[in-house]
CSV table of C-alpha atoms and ligand atoms in Angstrom, one decimal:
chain,number,residue,atom,x,y,z
A,230,UNK,CA,139.8,-16.2,-208.0
A,231,UNK,CA,141.2,-16.7,-211.5
A,232,UNK,CA,141.7,-20.2,-212.8
A,233,UNK,CA,145.5,-20.0,-212.5
A,234,UNK,CA,145.6,-18.8,-208.9
A,235,UNK,CA,147.0,-21.0,-206.2
A,236,UNK,CA,144.4,-22.4,-203.9
A,237,UNK,CA,147.0,-22.4,-201.1
A,238,UNK,CA,146.7,-18.6,-201.2
A,239,UNK,CA,143.3,-18.9,-199.7
A,240,UNK,CA,144.8,-20.2,-196.5
A,241,UNK,CA,146.7,-18.2,-193.9
A,242,UNK,CA,149.5,-20.0,-192.1
A,243,UNK,CA,152.1,-18.8,-189.6
A,244,UNK,CA,155.6,-19.4,-190.8
A,245,UNK,CA,158.7,-20.2,-188.7
A,246,UNK,CA,160.8,-17.1,-189.2
A,247,UNK,CA,164.1,-19.0,-189.0
A,248,UNK,CA,163.3,-20.7,-192.4
A,249,UNK,CA,163.8,-17.4,-194.3
A,250,UNK,CA,166.9,-16.1,-192.6
A,251,UNK,CA,170.1,-15.8,-194.6
A,252,UNK,CA,173.6,-15.5,-193.1
A,253,UNK,CA,173.7,-11.7,-193.0
A,254,UNK,CA,170.5,-11.5,-191.1
A,255,UNK,CA,171.6,-14.4,-188.8
A,256,UNK,CA,174.6,-12.3,-187.9
A,257,UNK,CA,172.4,-9.2,-187.3
A,258,UNK,CA,170.2,-11.2,-185.1
A,259,UNK,CA,173.1,-12.5,-183.0
A,260,UNK,CA,174.7,-9.0,-182.7
A,261,UNK,CA,171.4,-7.4,-181.7
A,262,UNK,CA,170.7,-10.2,-179.1
A,263,UNK,CA,174.1,-10.1,-177.6
A,264,UNK,CA,174.0,-6.3,-177.1
A,265,UNK,CA,170.5,-6.7,-175.6
A,266,UNK,CA,171.7,-9.5,-173.3
A,267,UNK,CA,174.5,-7.3,-172.0
A,268,UNK,CA,172.2,-4.3,-171.4
A,269,UNK,CA,169.7,-6.6,-169.7
A,270,UNK,CA,172.3,-8.1,-167.3
A,271,UNK,CA,173.2,-4.5,-166.3
A,272,UNK,CA,169.5,-3.4,-166.0
A,273,UNK,CA,167.8,-5.7,-163.5
A,274,UNK,CA,165.7,-3.0,-161.9
A,275,UNK,CA,163.7,-0.1,-163.3
A,276,UNK,CA,166.3,2.3,-161.8
A,277,UNK,CA,169.2,0.5,-163.4
A,278,UNK,CA,167.3,0.4,-166.7
A,279,UNK,CA,166.6,4.1,-166.5
A,280,UNK,CA,170.2,5.0,-165.7
A,281,UNK,CA,171.6,2.9,-168.5
A,282,UNK,CA,169.0,4.1,-171.0
A,283,UNK,CA,169.9,7.8,-170.1
A,284,UNK,CA,173.6,7.0,-170.6
A,285,UNK,CA,172.9,5.4,-174.0
A,286,UNK,CA,170.6,8.4,-175.0
A,287,UNK,CA,173.2,10.9,-173.9
A,288,UNK,CA,175.9,9.1,-175.9
A,289,UNK,CA,173.7,9.6,-178.9
A,290,UNK,CA,173.1,13.3,-178.4
A,291,UNK,CA,169.9,13.3,-176.4
A,292,UNK,CA,169.5,16.1,-173.9
A,293,UNK,CA,167.4,16.5,-170.8
A,294,UNK,CA,163.9,17.8,-171.6
A,295,UNK,CA,163.6,18.9,-168.0
A,296,UNK,CA,166.7,21.1,-168.3
A,297,UNK,CA,165.6,22.5,-171.7
A,298,UNK,CA,162.2,23.4,-170.2
A,299,UNK,CA,163.7,25.1,-167.2
A,300,UNK,CA,166.0,27.1,-169.5
A,301,UNK,CA,163.2,27.9,-172.0
A,302,UNK,CA,165.3,26.4,-174.7
A,303,UNK,CA,163.4,26.0,-178.0
A,304,UNK,CA,163.4,22.7,-179.7
A,305,UNK,CA,163.6,22.2,-183.5
A,306,UNK,CA,163.3,19.4,-186.0
A,307,UNK,CA,165.8,16.7,-185.3
A,308,UNK,CA,166.4,17.7,-181.7
A,309,UNK,CA,166.6,14.7,-179.3
A,310,UNK,CA,165.4,14.8,-175.8
A,311,UNK,CA,164.6,12.6,-172.8
A,312,UNK,CA,162.6,13.1,-169.6
A,313,UNK,CA,163.7,11.3,-166.5
A,314,UNK,CA,160.7,10.6,-164.2
A,315,UNK,CA,162.1,10.1,-160.8
A,316,UNK,CA,164.9,7.8,-162.0
A,317,UNK,CA,162.3,5.0,-162.5
A,318,UNK,CA,160.5,5.9,-165.8
A,319,UNK,CA,161.6,7.6,-168.9
A,320,UNK,CA,160.3,9.2,-172.1
A,321,UNK,CA,162.5,10.0,-175.0
A,322,UNK,CA,161.6,11.9,-178.2
A,323,UNK,CA,163.0,13.0,-181.5
A,324,UNK,CA,161.3,16.1,-183.0
A,325,UNK,CA,160.0,15.2,-186.4
A,326,UNK,CA,159.3,17.3,-189.5
A,327,UNK,CA,155.5,17.5,-189.2
A,328,UNK,CA,153.7,19.6,-186.6
A,329,UNK,CA,153.2,17.6,-183.4
A,330,UNK,CA,149.4,18.3,-183.3
A,331,UNK,CA,149.2,16.0,-186.3
A,332,UNK,CA,150.2,13.2,-184.0
A,333,UNK,CA,153.3,11.2,-183.0
A,334,UNK,CA,154.6,7.7,-183.5
A,335,UNK,CA,155.0,6.2,-180.0
A,336,UNK,CA,156.2,3.0,-178.6
A,337,UNK,CA,155.3,2.4,-175.0
A,338,UNK,CA,156.6,-0.4,-172.7
A,339,UNK,CA,157.5,-1.0,-169.1
A,340,UNK,CA,160.8,-1.5,-167.4
A,341,UNK,CA,159.7,-3.0,-164.1
A,342,UNK,CA,159.7,-6.8,-163.6
A,343,UNK,CA,158.2,-9.1,-161.0
A,344,UNK,CA,160.6,-9.5,-158.1
A,345,UNK,CA,160.9,-9.6,-154.3
A,346,UNK,CA,161.0,-6.2,-152.6
A,347,UNK,CA,162.5,-5.9,-149.2
A,348,UNK,CA,160.1,-5.0,-146.4
A,349,UNK,CA,160.8,-1.6,-144.7
A,350,UNK,CA,162.4,-3.5,-141.7
A,351,UNK,CA,163.8,-6.5,-143.4
A,352,UNK,CA,166.7,-7.9,-141.4
A,353,UNK,CA,166.2,-10.5,-138.6
A,354,UNK,CA,168.0,-13.4,-137.0
A,355,UNK,CA,166.5,-16.8,-136.4
A,356,UNK,CA,168.5,-19.6,-134.8
A,357,UNK,CA,171.8,-18.0,-135.7
A,358,UNK,CA,171.0,-17.4,-139.3
A,359,UNK,CA,170.2,-13.9,-140.7
A,360,UNK,CA,167.4,-13.3,-143.2
A,361,UNK,CA,165.8,-10.5,-145.1
A,362,UNK,CA,162.0,-10.3,-145.2
A,363,UNK,CA,160.4,-9.7,-148.6
A,364,UNK,CA,157.1,-8.6,-150.0
A,365,UNK,CA,156.7,-9.8,-153.5
A,366,UNK,CA,156.1,-7.3,-156.4
A,367,UNK,CA,153.9,-8.3,-159.3
A,368,UNK,CA,152.6,-11.7,-160.3
A,369,UNK,CA,155.1,-14.3,-159.2
A,370,UNK,CA,154.7,-18.1,-158.7
A,371,UNK,CA,156.3,-18.2,-155.3
A,372,UNK,CA,157.5,-21.8,-155.6
A,373,UNK,CA,159.9,-20.7,-158.4
A,374,UNK,CA,162.0,-18.5,-156.1
A,375,UNK,CA,163.5,-20.8,-153.5
A,376,UNK,CA,166.8,-22.6,-154.2
A,377,UNK,CA,168.1,-20.3,-156.8
A,378,UNK,CA,170.9,-17.7,-156.5
A,379,UNK,CA,169.5,-14.3,-155.7
A,380,UNK,CA,171.0,-10.8,-155.9
A,381,UNK,CA,170.3,-7.6,-154.0
A,382,UNK,CA,169.8,-4.4,-156.0
A,383,UNK,CA,168.5,-0.9,-155.2
A,384,UNK,CA,169.2,2.3,-153.4
A,385,UNK,CA,169.6,3.4,-149.8
A,386,UNK,CA,169.4,7.0,-148.8
A,387,UNK,CA,171.8,7.3,-146.0
A,388,UNK,CA,171.2,9.5,-143.0
A,389,UNK,CA,173.7,12.1,-144.4
A,390,UNK,CA,171.5,12.3,-147.6
A,391,UNK,CA,173.9,10.4,-149.8
A,392,UNK,CA,172.2,8.0,-152.1
A,393,UNK,CA,173.9,4.6,-152.2
A,394,UNK,CA,173.5,2.3,-155.2
A,395,UNK,CA,173.4,-1.3,-154.0
A,396,UNK,CA,174.3,-4.2,-156.2
A,397,UNK,CA,175.4,-7.5,-154.6
A,398,UNK,CA,175.4,-10.9,-156.3
A,399,UNK,CA,176.1,-10.0,-159.9
A,400,UNK,CA,179.9,-10.1,-160.1
A,401,UNK,CA,181.5,-13.6,-160.3
A,402,UNK,CA,183.2,-13.2,-156.9
A,403,UNK,CA,180.2,-11.6,-155.2
A,404,UNK,CA,178.2,-13.7,-152.6
A,405,UNK,CA,174.6,-14.5,-153.6
A,406,UNK,CA,171.5,-15.0,-151.4
A,407,UNK,CA,168.9,-17.8,-151.3
A,408,UNK,CA,165.5,-18.7,-150.1
A,409,UNK,CA,165.7,-22.2,-148.6
A,410,UNK,CA,163.3,-24.9,-149.5
A,411,UNK,CA,162.4,-28.1,-147.7
A,412,UNK,CA,164.2,-31.4,-148.4
A,413,UNK,CA,162.0,-34.0,-150.2
A,414,UNK,CA,162.6,-36.4,-147.3
A,415,UNK,CA,160.5,-34.1,-145.0
A,416,UNK,CA,158.2,-32.6,-147.5
A,417,UNK,CA,155.4,-35.1,-147.3
A,418,UNK,CA,152.9,-32.6,-145.9
A,419,UNK,CA,154.0,-29.8,-148.1
A,420,UNK,CA,153.7,-32.0,-151.1
A,421,UNK,CA,150.0,-32.5,-150.3
A,422,UNK,CA,149.3,-28.8,-150.4
A,423,UNK,CA,148.0,-27.0,-153.5
A,424,UNK,CA,150.8,-25.4,-155.5
A,425,UNK,CA,149.6,-21.9,-154.8
A,426,UNK,CA,149.4,-22.5,-151.1
A,427,UNK,CA,152.6,-24.5,-150.5
A,428,UNK,CA,154.7,-21.3,-150.3
A,429,UNK,CA,153.4,-18.2,-148.5
A,430,UNK,CA,154.4,-14.6,-148.8
A,431,UNK,CA,155.7,-14.6,-145.2
A,432,UNK,CA,158.0,-17.5,-146.0
A,433,UNK,CA,159.9,-15.7,-148.8
A,434,UNK,CA,162.8,-14.9,-146.5
A,435,UNK,CA,166.2,-14.5,-148.0
A,436,UNK,CA,169.2,-16.1,-146.2
A,437,UNK,CA,171.9,-13.4,-145.9
A,438,UNK,CA,174.3,-14.5,-143.1
A,439,UNK,CA,175.4,-17.3,-140.9
A,440,UNK,CA,178.6,-16.3,-139.0
A,441,UNK,CA,178.2,-14.8,-135.5
A,442,UNK,CA,180.3,-11.7,-134.6
A,443,UNK,CA,182.1,-11.8,-131.3
A,444,UNK,CA,180.4,-9.5,-128.9
A,445,UNK,CA,179.4,-10.0,-125.3
A,446,UNK,CA,176.6,-7.3,-125.2
A,447,UNK,CA,174.6,-8.2,-128.2
A,448,UNK,CA,172.5,-11.4,-128.5
A,449,UNK,CA,171.9,-11.4,-132.3
A,450,UNK,CA,175.5,-11.9,-133.3
A,451,UNK,CA,174.8,-13.1,-136.9
A,452,UNK,CA,172.6,-10.1,-137.6
A,453,UNK,CA,175.3,-7.9,-136.0
A,454,UNK,CA,177.9,-9.2,-138.4
A,455,UNK,CA,175.6,-8.6,-141.4
A,456,UNK,CA,174.9,-5.0,-140.2
A,457,UNK,CA,178.6,-4.5,-139.6
A,458,UNK,CA,179.5,-5.7,-143.2
A,459,UNK,CA,176.8,-3.4,-144.6
A,460,UNK,CA,178.2,-0.6,-142.6
A,461,UNK,CA,181.8,-1.3,-143.7
A,462,UNK,CA,180.7,-1.4,-147.4
A,463,UNK,CA,178.1,1.4,-147.5
A,464,UNK,CA,178.3,3.2,-144.1
A,465,UNK,CA,174.7,2.4,-143.4
A,466,UNK,CA,172.9,1.4,-140.3
A,467,UNK,CA,169.7,-0.7,-139.8
A,468,UNK,CA,167.7,2.5,-139.7
A,469,UNK,CA,169.0,3.5,-143.1
A,470,UNK,CA,167.4,0.4,-144.6
A,471,UNK,CA,164.0,2.1,-144.0
A,472,UNK,CA,164.9,4.9,-146.4
A,473,UNK,CA,165.5,2.5,-149.3
A,474,UNK,CA,164.2,0.7,-152.3
A,475,UNK,CA,165.8,-2.7,-152.3
A,476,UNK,CA,164.9,-5.5,-154.6
A,477,UNK,CA,165.8,-9.2,-154.7
A,478,UNK,CA,166.2,-10.5,-158.2
A,479,UNK,CA,167.6,-13.7,-159.7
A,480,UNK,CA,171.4,-13.7,-159.8
A,481,UNK,CA,171.3,-15.2,-163.2
A,482,UNK,CA,172.8,-13.9,-166.5
A,483,UNK,CA,171.2,-14.0,-169.9
A,484,UNK,CA,172.4,-17.1,-171.7
A,485,UNK,CA,171.8,-18.8,-175.0
A,486,UNK,CA,169.3,-21.7,-174.6
A,487,UNK,CA,169.4,-24.8,-176.8
A,488,UNK,CA,172.3,-26.4,-178.7
A,489,UNK,CA,171.3,-24.4,-181.7
A,490,UNK,CA,171.4,-21.2,-179.6
A,491,UNK,CA,168.1,-20.0,-181.0
A,492,UNK,CA,166.7,-18.9,-177.7
A,493,UNK,CA,167.7,-16.4,-175.0
A,494,UNK,CA,167.0,-17.2,-171.4
A,495,UNK,CA,167.0,-14.3,-168.9
A,496,UNK,CA,165.4,-12.7,-165.9
A,497,UNK,CA,163.3,-9.7,-166.8
A,498,UNK,CA,162.6,-10.1,-170.6
A,499,UNK,CA,159.1,-8.9,-169.5
A,500,UNK,CA,159.3,-6.2,-170.5
A,501,UNK,CA,162.9,-5.0,-171.0
A,502,UNK,CA,163.0,-7.0,-174.2
A,503,UNK,CA,160.5,-4.5,-175.7
A,504,UNK,CA,161.9,-1.5,-173.8
A,505,UNK,CA,165.4,-2.1,-175.2
A,506,UNK,CA,163.9,-2.5,-178.7
A,507,UNK,CA,161.8,0.7,-178.3
A,508,UNK,CA,164.8,2.7,-177.2
A,509,UNK,CA,167.4,1.4,-179.7
A,510,UNK,CA,165.0,1.6,-182.6
A,511,UNK,CA,164.2,5.3,-181.8
A,512,UNK,CA,167.9,6.2,-181.5
A,513,UNK,CA,168.6,4.6,-184.8
A,514,UNK,CA,165.6,6.1,-186.6
A,515,UNK,CA,167.0,9.6,-186.8
A,516,UNK,CA,164.8,12.4,-188.0
A,517,UNK,CA,161.4,11.1,-189.1
A,518,UNK,CA,158.3,12.7,-190.5
A,519,UNK,CA,156.3,12.4,-187.3
A,520,UNK,CA,157.8,13.2,-183.9
A,521,UNK,CA,158.8,9.9,-182.3
A,522,UNK,CA,158.3,9.1,-178.6
A,523,UNK,CA,159.6,6.2,-176.6
A,524,UNK,CA,157.7,5.8,-173.3
A,525,UNK,CA,159.3,3.5,-170.7
A,526,UNK,CA,157.0,3.2,-167.8
A,527,UNK,CA,157.3,1.8,-164.3
A,528,UNK,CA,154.8,-0.1,-162.0
A,529,UNK,CA,153.1,-2.0,-164.9
A,530,UNK,CA,153.4,-5.3,-162.9
A,531,UNK,CA,151.2,-3.8,-160.2
A,532,UNK,CA,148.7,-2.1,-162.3
A,533,UNK,CA,150.6,0.9,-163.8
A,534,UNK,CA,149.9,2.8,-160.7
A,535,UNK,CA,151.7,5.8,-159.1
A,536,UNK,CA,153.6,8.7,-160.4
A,537,UNK,CA,155.9,6.7,-162.7
A,538,UNK,CA,153.1,4.3,-163.9
A,539,UNK,CA,151.3,4.6,-167.2
A,540,UNK,CA,148.1,5.6,-165.5
A,541,UNK,CA,149.8,8.9,-164.4
A,542,UNK,CA,149.8,12.2,-166.3
A,543,UNK,CA,153.5,11.6,-167.2
A,544,UNK,CA,153.0,11.1,-170.9
A,545,UNK,CA,150.7,14.1,-171.3
A,546,UNK,CA,153.1,16.2,-169.3
A,547,UNK,CA,156.0,15.3,-171.6
A,548,UNK,CA,153.9,16.0,-174.7
A,549,UNK,CA,152.8,19.4,-173.3
A,550,UNK,CA,156.5,20.3,-172.7
A,551,UNK,CA,157.5,19.2,-176.2
A,552,UNK,CA,154.7,21.2,-177.8
A,553,UNK,CA,155.6,24.2,-175.7
A,554,UNK,CA,159.2,24.1,-176.6
A,555,UNK,CA,158.6,23.5,-180.3
A,556,UNK,CA,156.5,26.7,-180.5
A,557,UNK,CA,153.3,24.9,-181.0
A,558,UNK,CA,150.5,26.1,-178.8
A,559,UNK,CA,150.6,23.8,-175.8
A,560,UNK,CA,147.0,24.5,-174.8
A,561,UNK,CA,144.9,21.6,-173.5
A,562,UNK,CA,143.2,21.4,-176.8
A,563,UNK,CA,146.4,21.2,-178.8
A,564,UNK,CA,147.9,18.5,-176.5
A,565,UNK,CA,144.7,16.5,-176.8
A,566,UNK,CA,144.7,16.9,-180.6
A,567,UNK,CA,148.3,15.6,-180.6
A,568,UNK,CA,147.3,12.6,-178.5
A,569,UNK,CA,144.2,11.8,-180.4
A,570,UNK,CA,146.2,11.9,-183.7
A,571,UNK,CA,149.0,9.7,-182.2
A,572,UNK,CA,149.5,6.0,-182.7
A,573,UNK,CA,151.3,3.8,-180.1
A,574,UNK,CA,152.7,0.4,-180.3
A,575,UNK,CA,152.3,-1.0,-176.8
A,576,UNK,CA,155.4,-3.1,-176.7
A,577,UNK,CA,154.8,-5.9,-174.2
A,578,UNK,CA,155.6,-9.6,-174.1
A,579,UNK,CA,152.9,-12.3,-174.8
A,580,UNK,CA,152.6,-15.9,-173.8
A,581,UNK,CA,154.1,-18.3,-176.4
A,582,UNK,CA,152.4,-21.6,-176.9
A,583,UNK,CA,154.1,-24.1,-174.6
A,584,UNK,CA,153.9,-27.8,-175.8
A,585,UNK,CA,154.3,-28.8,-172.1
A,586,UNK,CA,151.0,-27.0,-171.2
A,587,UNK,CA,148.9,-27.4,-174.3
A,588,UNK,CA,145.6,-27.4,-172.5
A,589,UNK,CA,145.7,-23.7,-171.5
A,590,UNK,CA,146.1,-22.4,-175.0
A,591,UNK,CA,143.9,-22.2,-178.1
A,592,UNK,CA,146.6,-23.4,-180.5
A,593,UNK,CA,145.1,-21.8,-183.6
A,594,UNK,CA,145.0,-18.4,-181.8
A,595,UNK,CA,148.4,-18.6,-180.0
A,596,UNK,CA,151.7,-17.0,-180.7
A,597,UNK,CA,154.8,-19.3,-181.0
A,598,UNK,CA,158.5,-19.0,-180.3
A,599,UNK,CA,160.3,-18.3,-183.6
A,600,UNK,CA,157.3,-17.1,-185.6
A,601,UNK,CA,158.0,-13.4,-185.3
A,602,UNK,CA,156.9,-10.5,-183.3
A,603,UNK,CA,153.5,-11.2,-181.7
A,604,UNK,CA,150.4,-8.9,-182.0
A,605,UNK,CA,147.6,-9.0,-179.5
A,606,UNK,CA,144.5,-7.3,-180.8
A,607,UNK,CA,143.1,-7.2,-177.3
A,608,UNK,CA,144.0,-8.3,-173.8
A,609,UNK,CA,141.8,-8.4,-170.6
A,610,UNK,CA,140.1,-11.4,-169.0
A,611,UNK,CA,136.7,-12.9,-168.6
A,612,UNK,CA,135.2,-11.6,-171.8
A,613,UNK,CA,137.8,-8.9,-172.7
A,614,UNK,CA,137.1,-7.1,-169.4
A,615,UNK,CA,139.8,-4.4,-168.8
A,616,UNK,CA,141.0,-4.7,-172.4
A,617,UNK,CA,142.4,-2.4,-175.0
A,618,UNK,CA,140.8,-3.7,-178.1
A,619,UNK,CA,142.5,-2.3,-181.2
A,620,UNK,CA,140.4,-1.3,-184.2
A,621,UNK,CA,140.5,-3.3,-187.5
A,622,UNK,CA,141.7,-0.1,-189.1
A,623,UNK,CA,144.8,0.1,-186.8
A,624,UNK,CA,145.5,-3.6,-187.2
A,625,UNK,CA,145.3,-3.2,-191.0
A,626,UNK,CA,147.8,-0.3,-191.0
A,627,UNK,CA,150.2,-2.2,-188.7
A,628,UNK,CA,150.1,-5.6,-190.4
A,629,UNK,CA,150.4,-4.1,-193.9
A,630,UNK,CA,153.4,-2.0,-192.7
A,631,UNK,CA,155.0,-5.2,-191.3
A,632,UNK,CA,154.3,-7.1,-194.5
A,633,UNK,CA,155.7,-4.3,-196.6
A,634,UNK,CA,159.0,-4.3,-194.6
A,635,UNK,CA,159.1,-8.1,-194.6
A,636,UNK,CA,159.1,-8.3,-190.8
A,637,UNK,CA,157.8,-11.6,-189.6
A,638,UNK,CA,154.8,-11.3,-187.3
A,639,UNK,CA,152.0,-13.4,-185.8
A,640,UNK,CA,148.9,-12.7,-183.9
A,641,UNK,CA,147.4,-14.5,-180.9
A,642,UNK,CA,145.6,-14.4,-177.6
A,643,UNK,CA,147.2,-14.9,-174.2
A,644,UNK,CA,145.5,-18.3,-173.7
A,645,UNK,CA,142.2,-20.0,-173.7
A,646,UNK,CA,139.2,-17.6,-173.2
A,647,UNK,CA,138.5,-18.8,-169.6
A,648,UNK,CA,142.0,-19.7,-168.6
A,649,UNK,CA,142.9,-16.4,-167.1
A,650,UNK,CA,144.0,-13.1,-168.6
A,651,UNK,CA,146.2,-10.0,-168.3
A,652,UNK,CA,146.7,-6.5,-169.4
A,653,UNK,CA,149.4,-4.0,-170.5
A,654,UNK,CA,149.8,-0.3,-170.6
A,655,UNK,CA,147.7,-0.2,-173.8
A,656,UNK,CA,144.4,0.6,-172.1
A,657,UNK,CA,145.9,3.5,-170.3
A,658,UNK,CA,147.3,5.0,-173.4
A,659,UNK,CA,144.0,4.5,-175.2
A,660,UNK,CA,142.1,6.3,-172.4
A,661,UNK,CA,143.9,9.6,-173.3
A,662,UNK,CA,143.0,9.2,-177.0
A,663,UNK,CA,146.0,7.4,-178.4
A,664,UNK,CA,145.3,4.7,-181.0
A,665,UNK,CA,147.1,1.8,-179.5
A,666,UNK,CA,147.8,-1.9,-180.2
A,667,UNK,CA,149.8,-4.5,-178.3
A,668,UNK,CA,152.8,-6.0,-180.0
A,669,UNK,CA,155.8,-7.7,-178.5
A,670,UNK,CA,158.0,-10.8,-178.0
A,671,UNK,CA,156.4,-14.2,-177.2
A,672,UNK,CA,157.8,-15.8,-174.0
A,673,UNK,CA,157.9,-19.1,-172.3
A,674,UNK,CA,157.8,-19.0,-168.6
A,675,UNK,CA,156.6,-15.4,-168.3
A,676,UNK,CA,157.2,-13.9,-164.8
A,677,UNK,CA,159.5,-16.8,-163.9
A,678,UNK,CA,163.1,-16.1,-162.7
A,679,UNK,CA,164.3,-17.3,-166.1
A,680,UNK,CA,162.1,-16.4,-169.1
A,681,UNK,CA,162.7,-17.8,-172.5
A,682,UNK,CA,162.4,-15.8,-175.8
A,683,UNK,CA,163.4,-16.7,-179.4
A,684,UNK,CA,166.2,-14.6,-180.7
A,685,UNK,CA,164.5,-14.1,-184.0
A,686,UNK,CA,161.3,-12.8,-182.3
A,687,UNK,CA,163.5,-10.4,-180.2
A,688,UNK,CA,165.0,-9.1,-183.4
A,689,UNK,CA,161.7,-8.9,-185.3
A,690,UNK,CA,160.3,-6.8,-182.5
A,691,UNK,CA,163.1,-4.3,-182.8
A,692,UNK,CA,162.7,-4.2,-186.6
A,693,UNK,CA,158.9,-3.7,-186.2
A,694,UNK,CA,159.4,-0.7,-183.8
A,695,UNK,CA,162.0,0.8,-186.1
A,696,UNK,CA,159.7,0.5,-189.1
A,697,UNK,CA,156.9,2.0,-187.1
A,698,UNK,CA,158.8,5.0,-185.9
A,699,UNK,CA,159.7,5.8,-189.5
A,700,UNK,CA,156.1,5.5,-190.7
A,701,UNK,CA,154.8,8.7,-192.3
B,915,MN,MN1,154.7,-6.9,-169.4
B,916,MN,MN1,154.4,-8.9,-166.8
């Protein structure tokens, strides 16, 4: 230290990002967040996100990698492609100037969110009311789901093979559905139960009908009317509901939260807030030195399992095709060389410090709403178990890039060491040799039907991904 240096420089302090925002940037933040909110309202399932992402990519000149591979079409610098994995996961890439074996700049995130899936045989009648049985998907707190408007989304493959897209509860004049809760007057016993035990999986039944249909032969007249309405609308029968993936999600729109409109409340920020940023930042980055890749995975909320999850070979398969079509040798060794030289930002949300629940956080190692995009060096639980733990070297390259581009960032842990834990797709990317670090948008009420994010953090996340894609 020289005599003139400011002793304050010795300290590190997180800053509120709003304090350094001018009017132009404030407009950019609002524009970005309103286009994100609109995309989110139309993308409440992984399938809807995939379909809307593909439409957006195609509008911007991206072509199907699967078709290119089938046709043996060679790819060159600047070519833009996407790979649709079963309509539920997606990878998109822009071929860069450098050889792929020297590594790619990737952003990976997930497009599934916690929700209530319908059981294979969901529909039943009880005391002249019709209900849908559900099996929850991912980590939900069950008590949060009764007494809110719910929508039904998904697909049914009809007996004639036609795939029906179902979406009921989103339009203003659509009906919605609801899980009923007990009135306080009769809840004395339930109130004595532990929060985690007061609502059971088998009780998460969604009210879908109440008006009996006139018919002398059939006893379940309310169920009959529901089936008849579904048949009128979609030409489906009860049996067709077996060949389906139907999801119950909150029938809530993304809305500004707070008088100052600094926050955005929505269902499914986790992890579409990072997925949308990953996609848009790639599309806007154009031709870069390194090939860029945006990996939007499915099934993260249940452990990144299955063919569309990040534990699958999907990413390696896509990289193999890319190398094959760019005339690089796509041998095992070359693909591995590419992966080992690649860097990924694992874009996923993290838990913002909540003043209402201070005791689960280590305040000095938390991320906060409004203090920028949040980095997590490691995840895991009970002593970093199951973590990806990014290296100091990678942290240094990412934080210096963010500083250089004046992108507000912060770093923190999920919560107190022994309070619990969690993971992302980062560890699966790291297992195939990619240098990966978690970075994303801090949330309040993660996994609830209405998650809260700060608009400035949402915007900083997008700026961070864009700067990263363009990194040489
Ligand atoms: Mn997530
Ligand atoms: Mn999650």
